CSV table of C-alpha atoms in Angstrom, one decimal:
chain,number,residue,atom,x,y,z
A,1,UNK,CA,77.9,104.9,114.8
A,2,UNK,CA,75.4,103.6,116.9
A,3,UNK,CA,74.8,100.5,114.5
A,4,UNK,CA,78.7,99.9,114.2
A,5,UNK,CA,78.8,99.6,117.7
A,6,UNK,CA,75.5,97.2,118.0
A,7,UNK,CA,77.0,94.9,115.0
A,8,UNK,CA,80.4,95.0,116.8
A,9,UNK,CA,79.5,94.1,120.2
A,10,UNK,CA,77.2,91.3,119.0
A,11,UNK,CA,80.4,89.4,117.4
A,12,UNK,CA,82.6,90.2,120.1
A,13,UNK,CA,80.1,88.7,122.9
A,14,UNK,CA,79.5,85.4,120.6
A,15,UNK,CA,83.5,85.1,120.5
A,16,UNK,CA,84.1,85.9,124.1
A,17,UNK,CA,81.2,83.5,125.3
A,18,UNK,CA,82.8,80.5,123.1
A,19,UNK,CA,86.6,81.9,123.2
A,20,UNK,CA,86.7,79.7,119.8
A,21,UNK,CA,88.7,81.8,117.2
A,22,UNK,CA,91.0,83.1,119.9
A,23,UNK,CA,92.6,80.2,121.3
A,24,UNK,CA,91.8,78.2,117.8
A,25,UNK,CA,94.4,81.0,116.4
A,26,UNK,CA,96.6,81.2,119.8
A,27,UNK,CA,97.5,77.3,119.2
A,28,UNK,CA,97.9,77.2,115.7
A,29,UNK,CA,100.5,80.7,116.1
A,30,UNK,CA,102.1,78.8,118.5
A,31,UNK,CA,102.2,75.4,117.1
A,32,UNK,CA,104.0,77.1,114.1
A,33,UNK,CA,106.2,79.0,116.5
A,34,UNK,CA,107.5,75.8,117.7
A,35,UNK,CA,108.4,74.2,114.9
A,36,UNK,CA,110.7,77.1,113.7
A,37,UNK,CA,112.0,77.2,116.7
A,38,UNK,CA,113.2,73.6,116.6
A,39,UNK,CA,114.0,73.6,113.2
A,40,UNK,CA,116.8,76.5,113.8
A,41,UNK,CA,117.5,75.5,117.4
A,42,UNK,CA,121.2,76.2,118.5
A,43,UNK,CA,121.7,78.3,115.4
A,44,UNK,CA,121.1,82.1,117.2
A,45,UNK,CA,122.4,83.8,114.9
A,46,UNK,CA,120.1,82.4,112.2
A,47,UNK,CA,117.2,82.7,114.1
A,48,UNK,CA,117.7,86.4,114.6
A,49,UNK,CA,118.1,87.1,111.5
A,50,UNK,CA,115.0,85.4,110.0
A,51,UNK,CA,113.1,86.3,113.5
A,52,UNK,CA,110.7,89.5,111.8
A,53,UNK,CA,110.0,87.3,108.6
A,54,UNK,CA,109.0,84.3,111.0
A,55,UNK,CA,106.5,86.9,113.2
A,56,UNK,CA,104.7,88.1,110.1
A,57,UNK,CA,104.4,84.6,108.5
A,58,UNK,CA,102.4,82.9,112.1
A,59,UNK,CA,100.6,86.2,112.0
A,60,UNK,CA,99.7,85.7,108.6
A,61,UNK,CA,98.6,82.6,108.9
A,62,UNK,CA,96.6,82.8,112.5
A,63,UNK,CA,95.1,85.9,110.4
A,64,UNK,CA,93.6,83.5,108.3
A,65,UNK,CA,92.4,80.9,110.1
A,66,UNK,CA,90.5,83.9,111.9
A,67,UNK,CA,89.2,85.2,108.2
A,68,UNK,CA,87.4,81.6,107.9
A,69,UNK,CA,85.4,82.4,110.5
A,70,UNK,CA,84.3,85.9,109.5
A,71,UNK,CA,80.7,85.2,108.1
A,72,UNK,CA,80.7,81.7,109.3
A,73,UNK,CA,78.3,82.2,111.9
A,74,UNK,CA,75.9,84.0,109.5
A,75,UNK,CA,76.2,81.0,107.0
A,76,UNK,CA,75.3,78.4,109.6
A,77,UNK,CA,72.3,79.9,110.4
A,78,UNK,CA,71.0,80.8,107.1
A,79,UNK,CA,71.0,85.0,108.6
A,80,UNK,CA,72.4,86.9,106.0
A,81,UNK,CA,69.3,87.5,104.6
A,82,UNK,CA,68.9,89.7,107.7
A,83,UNK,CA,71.1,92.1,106.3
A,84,UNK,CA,68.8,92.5,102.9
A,85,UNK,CA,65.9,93.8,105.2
A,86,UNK,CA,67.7,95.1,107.9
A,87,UNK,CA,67.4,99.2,107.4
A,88,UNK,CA,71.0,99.9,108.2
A,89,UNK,CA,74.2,100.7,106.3
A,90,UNK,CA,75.3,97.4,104.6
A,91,UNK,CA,78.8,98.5,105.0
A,92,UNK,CA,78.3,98.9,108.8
A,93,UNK,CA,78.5,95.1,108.4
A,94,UNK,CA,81.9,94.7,106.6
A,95,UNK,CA,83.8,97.2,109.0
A,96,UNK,CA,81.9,95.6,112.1
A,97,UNK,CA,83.2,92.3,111.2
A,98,UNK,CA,87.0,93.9,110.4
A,99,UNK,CA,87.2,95.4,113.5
A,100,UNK,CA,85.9,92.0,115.4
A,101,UNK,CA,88.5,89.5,113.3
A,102,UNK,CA,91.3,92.3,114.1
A,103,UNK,CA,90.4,92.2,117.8
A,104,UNK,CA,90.4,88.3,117.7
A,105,UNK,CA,94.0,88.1,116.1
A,106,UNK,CA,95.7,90.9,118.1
A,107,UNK,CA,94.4,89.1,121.4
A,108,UNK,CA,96.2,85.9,119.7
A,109,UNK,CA,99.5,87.9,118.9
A,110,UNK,CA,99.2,89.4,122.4
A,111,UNK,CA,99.4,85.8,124.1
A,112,UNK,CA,102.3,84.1,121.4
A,113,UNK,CA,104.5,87.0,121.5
A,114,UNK,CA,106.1,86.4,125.0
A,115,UNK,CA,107.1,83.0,123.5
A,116,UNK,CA,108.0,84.3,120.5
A,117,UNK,CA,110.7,86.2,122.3
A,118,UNK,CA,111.8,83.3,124.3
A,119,UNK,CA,111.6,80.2,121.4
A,120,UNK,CA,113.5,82.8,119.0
A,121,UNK,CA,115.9,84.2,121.7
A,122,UNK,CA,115.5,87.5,120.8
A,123,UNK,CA,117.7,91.0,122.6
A,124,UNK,CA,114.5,92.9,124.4
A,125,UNK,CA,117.0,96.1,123.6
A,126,UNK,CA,114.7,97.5,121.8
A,127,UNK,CA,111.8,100.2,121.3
A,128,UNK,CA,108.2,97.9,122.4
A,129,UNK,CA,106.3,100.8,121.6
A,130,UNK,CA,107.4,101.0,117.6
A,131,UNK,CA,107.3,97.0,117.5
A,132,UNK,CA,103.1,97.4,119.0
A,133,UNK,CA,102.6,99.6,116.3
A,134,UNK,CA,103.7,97.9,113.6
A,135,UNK,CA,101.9,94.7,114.6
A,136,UNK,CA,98.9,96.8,115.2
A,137,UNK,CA,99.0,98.6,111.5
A,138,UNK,CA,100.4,95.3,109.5
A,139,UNK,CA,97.7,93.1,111.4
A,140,UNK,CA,95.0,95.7,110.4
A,141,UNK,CA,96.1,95.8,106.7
A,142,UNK,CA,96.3,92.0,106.4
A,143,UNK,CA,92.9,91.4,108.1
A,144,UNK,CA,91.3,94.1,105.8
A,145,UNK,CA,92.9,93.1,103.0
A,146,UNK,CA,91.5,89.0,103.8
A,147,UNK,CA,87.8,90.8,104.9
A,148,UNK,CA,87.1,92.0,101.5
A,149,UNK,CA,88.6,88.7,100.0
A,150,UNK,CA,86.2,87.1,102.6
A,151,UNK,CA,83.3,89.0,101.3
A,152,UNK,CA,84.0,88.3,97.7
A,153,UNK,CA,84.2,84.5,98.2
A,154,UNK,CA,81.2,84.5,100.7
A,155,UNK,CA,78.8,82.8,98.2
A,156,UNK,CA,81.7,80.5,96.8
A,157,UNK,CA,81.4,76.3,98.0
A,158,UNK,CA,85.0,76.7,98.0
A,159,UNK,CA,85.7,79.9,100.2
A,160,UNK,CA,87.7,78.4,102.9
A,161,UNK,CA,90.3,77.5,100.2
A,162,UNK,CA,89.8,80.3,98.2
A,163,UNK,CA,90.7,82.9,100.8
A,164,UNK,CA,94.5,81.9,101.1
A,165,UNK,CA,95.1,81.2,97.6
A,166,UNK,CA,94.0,85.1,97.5
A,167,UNK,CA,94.9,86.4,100.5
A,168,UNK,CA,98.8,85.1,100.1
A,169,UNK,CA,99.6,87.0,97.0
A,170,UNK,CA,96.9,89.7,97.7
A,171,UNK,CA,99.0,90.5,101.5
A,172,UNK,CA,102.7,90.3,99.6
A,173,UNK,CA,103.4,94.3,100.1
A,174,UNK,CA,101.8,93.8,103.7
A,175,UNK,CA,104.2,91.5,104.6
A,176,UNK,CA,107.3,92.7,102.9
A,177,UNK,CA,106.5,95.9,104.5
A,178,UNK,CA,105.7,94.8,108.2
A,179,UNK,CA,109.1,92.4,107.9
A,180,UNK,CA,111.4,95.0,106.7
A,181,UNK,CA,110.2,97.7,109.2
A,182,UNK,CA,110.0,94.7,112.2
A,183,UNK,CA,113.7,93.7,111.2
A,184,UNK,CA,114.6,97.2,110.9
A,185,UNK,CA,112.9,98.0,114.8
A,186,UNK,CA,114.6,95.1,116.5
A,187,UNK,CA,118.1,96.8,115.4
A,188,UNK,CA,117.1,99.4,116.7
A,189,UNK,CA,117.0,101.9,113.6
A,190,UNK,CA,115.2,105.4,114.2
A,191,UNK,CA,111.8,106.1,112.6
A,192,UNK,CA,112.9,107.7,109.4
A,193,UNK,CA,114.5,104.1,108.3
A,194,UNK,CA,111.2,102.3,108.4
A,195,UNK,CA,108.5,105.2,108.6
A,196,UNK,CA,108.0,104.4,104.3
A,197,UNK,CA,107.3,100.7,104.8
A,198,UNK,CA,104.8,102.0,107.9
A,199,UNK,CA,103.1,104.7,105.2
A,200,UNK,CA,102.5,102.0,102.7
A,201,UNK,CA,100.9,99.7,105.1
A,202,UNK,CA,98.4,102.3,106.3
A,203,UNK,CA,97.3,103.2,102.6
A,204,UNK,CA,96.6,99.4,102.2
A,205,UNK,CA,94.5,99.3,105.2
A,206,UNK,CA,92.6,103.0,104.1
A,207,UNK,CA,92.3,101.7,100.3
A,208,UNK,CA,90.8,98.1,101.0
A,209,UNK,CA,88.4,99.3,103.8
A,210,UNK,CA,87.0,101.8,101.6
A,211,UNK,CA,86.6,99.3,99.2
A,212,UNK,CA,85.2,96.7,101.3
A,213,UNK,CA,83.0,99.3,102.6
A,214,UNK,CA,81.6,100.4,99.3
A,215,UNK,CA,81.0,96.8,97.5
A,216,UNK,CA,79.9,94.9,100.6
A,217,UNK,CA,76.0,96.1,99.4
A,218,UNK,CA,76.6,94.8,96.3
A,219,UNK,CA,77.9,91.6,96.8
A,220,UNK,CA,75.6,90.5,99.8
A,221,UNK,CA,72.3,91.3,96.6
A,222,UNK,CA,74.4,89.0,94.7
């Protein structure tokens, strides 16, 4: 634990220092905001309807502007060899940098989602509480999902294009899920009508951390 913590609080005080992922992901999320709220402007009823799909797809694309940056520091420097001599838990590593790229993104949706609510004109009628947590659990499922697709591609030349050709399809039940139960929270429908869609984001995000967690020795060897 002590080691998670070290690893964590090392990325989180290079981010802060620079702020670079944060407001890099802020600007795009709200570049993109923009221009769906201009494209649908005076159509409200449109808007609202398409609203939850429109959250999930900025999210999904901030998220991977953020995932491009996982390892990148570690690549600059020529450091991940640090890792193969380090005595620690390799996997340490992979959850550390999960964590970190979640943290980064959810600060992002944090500062876009006031707008959001404005651009899209959205009722505030409903339960905040059950909207948090489903950005909160889809954002952790997508950001997992794209960590272990990170960690795949890390020795590719390519891996800043690979990761959304994989992450896209690889983050389809993530986003059905988050849109259906985001849609079905902004009516205002009780728990039991999106609780499944909130289950089967939460096994993605136990499944592919595990898996991250137990191949991330592996691949860093490789």
């Amino acid at each position: 634990i002590n080691m998670f913590i070290t690893l964590l609080k090392k990325d989180l005080k290079l981010e802060f220092r620079s702020k670079e992922i944060i407001l890099s992901t802020f600007v795009l999320g709200l570049s993109i905001l923009l221009v769906f709220a201009l494209s649908f402007q005076n159509q409200t009823k449109v808007i609202y309807e398409f609203s939850s799909g429109i959250l999930w797809v900025v999210i999904l694309f901030i998220s991977t502007f953020g995932l491009n940056r996982a390892f990148s520091i570690e690549q600059e420097s020529s450091s991940m060899w640090s890792w193969l001599s380090s005595p620690i838990d390799r996997g340490l590593v992979f959850l550390s940098k999960m964590v970190s790229i979640s943290i980064y993104v959810l600060l992002s949706e944090i500062m876009f989602l006031i707008p959001f609510f404005i651009f899209m004109k959205i009722p505030t009628n409903f339960s905040l509480i059950n909207l948090i947590i489903i950005i909160l659990v889809g954002t952790l499922a997508i950001i997992t999902i794209g960590c272990l697709i990170s960690t795949i591609t890390l020795q590719t030349r390519i891996r800043n294009a690979l990761i959304p050709i994989l992450l896209f399809p690889s983050c389809t039940p993530v986003i059905i899920s988050a849109t259906k139960s985001t849609m079905l929270i902004l009516k205002n429908r009780p728990f039991i009508d999106w609780s499944f869609w909130l289950l089967l984001m939460i096994t993605f995000f136990i499944i592919f951390s595990l898996v991250g967690y137990i191949i991330f020795d592996r691949v860093i060897e490789e």
